[in-house]
mmCIF file of C-alpha atoms in Angstrom:
data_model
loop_
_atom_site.group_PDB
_atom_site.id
_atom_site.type_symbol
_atom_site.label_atom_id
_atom_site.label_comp_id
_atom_site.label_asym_id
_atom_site.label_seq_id
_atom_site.Cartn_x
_atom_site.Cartn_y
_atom_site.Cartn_z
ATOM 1 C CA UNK A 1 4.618 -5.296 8.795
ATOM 2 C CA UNK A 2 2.065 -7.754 7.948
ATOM 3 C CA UNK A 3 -0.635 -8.155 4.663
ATOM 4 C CA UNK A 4 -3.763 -10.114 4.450
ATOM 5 C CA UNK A 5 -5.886 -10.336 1.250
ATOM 6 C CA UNK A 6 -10.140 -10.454 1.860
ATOM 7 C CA UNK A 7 -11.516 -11.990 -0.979
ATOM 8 C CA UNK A 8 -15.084 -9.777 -0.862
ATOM 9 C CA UNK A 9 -16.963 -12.700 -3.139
ATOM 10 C CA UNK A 10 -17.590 -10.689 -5.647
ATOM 11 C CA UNK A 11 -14.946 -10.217 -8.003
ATOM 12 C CA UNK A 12 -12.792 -7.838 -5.605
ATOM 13 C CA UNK A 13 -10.559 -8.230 -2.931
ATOM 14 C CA UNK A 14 -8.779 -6.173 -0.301
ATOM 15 C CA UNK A 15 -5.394 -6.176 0.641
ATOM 16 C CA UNK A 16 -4.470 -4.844 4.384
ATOM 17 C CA UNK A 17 -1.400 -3.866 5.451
ATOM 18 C CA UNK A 18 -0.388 -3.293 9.274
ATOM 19 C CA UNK A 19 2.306 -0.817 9.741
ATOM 20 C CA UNK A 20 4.830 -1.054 13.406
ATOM 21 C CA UNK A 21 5.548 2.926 14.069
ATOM 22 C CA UNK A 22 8.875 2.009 12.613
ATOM 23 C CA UNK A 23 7.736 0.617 9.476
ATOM 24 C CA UNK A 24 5.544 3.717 9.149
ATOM 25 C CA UNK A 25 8.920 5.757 9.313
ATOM 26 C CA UNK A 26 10.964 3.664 6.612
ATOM 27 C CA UNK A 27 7.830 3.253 3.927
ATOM 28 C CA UNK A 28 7.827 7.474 4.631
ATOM 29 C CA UNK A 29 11.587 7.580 3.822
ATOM 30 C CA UNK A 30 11.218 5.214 0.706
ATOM 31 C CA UNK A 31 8.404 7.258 -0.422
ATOM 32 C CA UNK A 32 10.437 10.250 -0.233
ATOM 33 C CA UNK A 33 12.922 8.382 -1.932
ATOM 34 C CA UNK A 34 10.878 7.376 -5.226
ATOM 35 C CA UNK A 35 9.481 11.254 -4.588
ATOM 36 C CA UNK A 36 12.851 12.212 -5.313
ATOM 37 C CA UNK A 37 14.334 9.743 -7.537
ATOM 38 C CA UNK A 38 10.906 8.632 -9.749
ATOM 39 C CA UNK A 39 13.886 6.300 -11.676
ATOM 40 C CA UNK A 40 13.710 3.849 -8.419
ATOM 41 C CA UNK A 41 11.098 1.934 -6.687
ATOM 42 C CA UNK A 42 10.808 -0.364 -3.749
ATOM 43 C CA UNK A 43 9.085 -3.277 -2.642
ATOM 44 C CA UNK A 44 6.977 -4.924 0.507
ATOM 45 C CA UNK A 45 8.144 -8.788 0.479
ATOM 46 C CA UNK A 46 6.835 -11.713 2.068
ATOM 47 C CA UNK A 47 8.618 -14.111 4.305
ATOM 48 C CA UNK A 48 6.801 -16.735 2.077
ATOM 49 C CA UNK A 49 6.482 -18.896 4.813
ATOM 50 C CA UNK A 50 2.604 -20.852 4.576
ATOM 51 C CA UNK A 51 0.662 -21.838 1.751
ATOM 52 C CA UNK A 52 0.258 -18.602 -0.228
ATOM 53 C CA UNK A 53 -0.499 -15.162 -0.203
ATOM 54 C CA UNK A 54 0.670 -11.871 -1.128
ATOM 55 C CA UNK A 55 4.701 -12.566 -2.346
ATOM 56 C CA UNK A 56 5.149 -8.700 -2.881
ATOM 57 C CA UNK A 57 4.156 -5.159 -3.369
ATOM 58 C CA UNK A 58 6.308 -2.929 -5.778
ATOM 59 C CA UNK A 59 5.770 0.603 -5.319
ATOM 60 C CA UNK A 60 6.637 2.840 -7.817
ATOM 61 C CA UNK A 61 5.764 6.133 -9.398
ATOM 62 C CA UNK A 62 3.042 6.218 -11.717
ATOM 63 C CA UNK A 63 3.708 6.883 -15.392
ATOM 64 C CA UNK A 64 1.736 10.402 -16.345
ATOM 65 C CA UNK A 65 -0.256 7.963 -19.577
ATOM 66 C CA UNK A 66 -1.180 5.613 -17.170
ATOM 67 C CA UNK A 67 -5.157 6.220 -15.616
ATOM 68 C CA UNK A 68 -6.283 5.962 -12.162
ATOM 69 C CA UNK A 69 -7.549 2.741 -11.084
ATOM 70 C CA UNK A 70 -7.163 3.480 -7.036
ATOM 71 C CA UNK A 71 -7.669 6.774 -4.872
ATOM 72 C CA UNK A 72 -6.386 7.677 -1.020
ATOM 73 C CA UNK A 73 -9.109 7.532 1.407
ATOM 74 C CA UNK A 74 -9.325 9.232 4.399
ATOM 75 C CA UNK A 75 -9.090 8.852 8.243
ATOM 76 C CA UNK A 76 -11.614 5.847 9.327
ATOM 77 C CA UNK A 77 -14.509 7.033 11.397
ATOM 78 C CA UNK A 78 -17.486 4.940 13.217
ATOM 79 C CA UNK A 79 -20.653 5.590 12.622
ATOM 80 C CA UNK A 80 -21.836 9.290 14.606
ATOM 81 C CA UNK A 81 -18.253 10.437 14.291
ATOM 82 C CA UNK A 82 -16.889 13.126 12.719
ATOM 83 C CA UNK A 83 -13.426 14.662 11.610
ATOM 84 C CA UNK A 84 -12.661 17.672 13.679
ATOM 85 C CA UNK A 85 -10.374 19.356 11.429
#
C-alpha cells in the first residue's frame, strides 16, 4: 500500500492511495469488520521513514449527527469513454 498527498494550491489537497490485490482483500475484510462491529475501527499507518507525510488513516464508522463532508466517486474514465453497465 502506498499514500501520497497533492497539495492542489488552492486550499485543498488530495490524498492517493495504491492498493496491491492483497491489500484490496484485507481493507474489504476490515471494512466488513467495522460493518459488523461499528464499536471498532482500523487504521492505514506509515512506515514513517522520510521527512513527512501522511502518519495514518483511521477508518471508522460515521456517527449518524455527523454531516457529509466527502462522497464515493465512480469508476475513472478518459475522455470519449463511457461506462457500459
Amino acid at each position: 500500500m502506498r499514500a501520497s498527498l497533492e497539495d492542489w494550491n488552492n486550499g485543498w489537497t488530495e490524498v492517493e492511495v495504491s492498493l496491491s490485490a492483497s491489500d484490496i482483500d484485507r481493507f474489504i475484510a476490515l471494512l466488513q469488520m467495522i460493518k459488523a462491529d461499528p464499536d471498532q475501527h482500523f487504521h492505514a499507518t506509515s512506515d514513517f521513514v522520510g521527512t513527512g507525510g501522511i502518519g495514518q488513516i483511521t477508518f471508522q464508522i460515521q456517527q449518524p449527527d455527523e454531516t457529509d463532508n466527502l462522497s464515493l466517486g465512480g469508476r475513472a474514465i478518459g475522455e470519449g469513454e463511457s461506462i457500459g453497465l
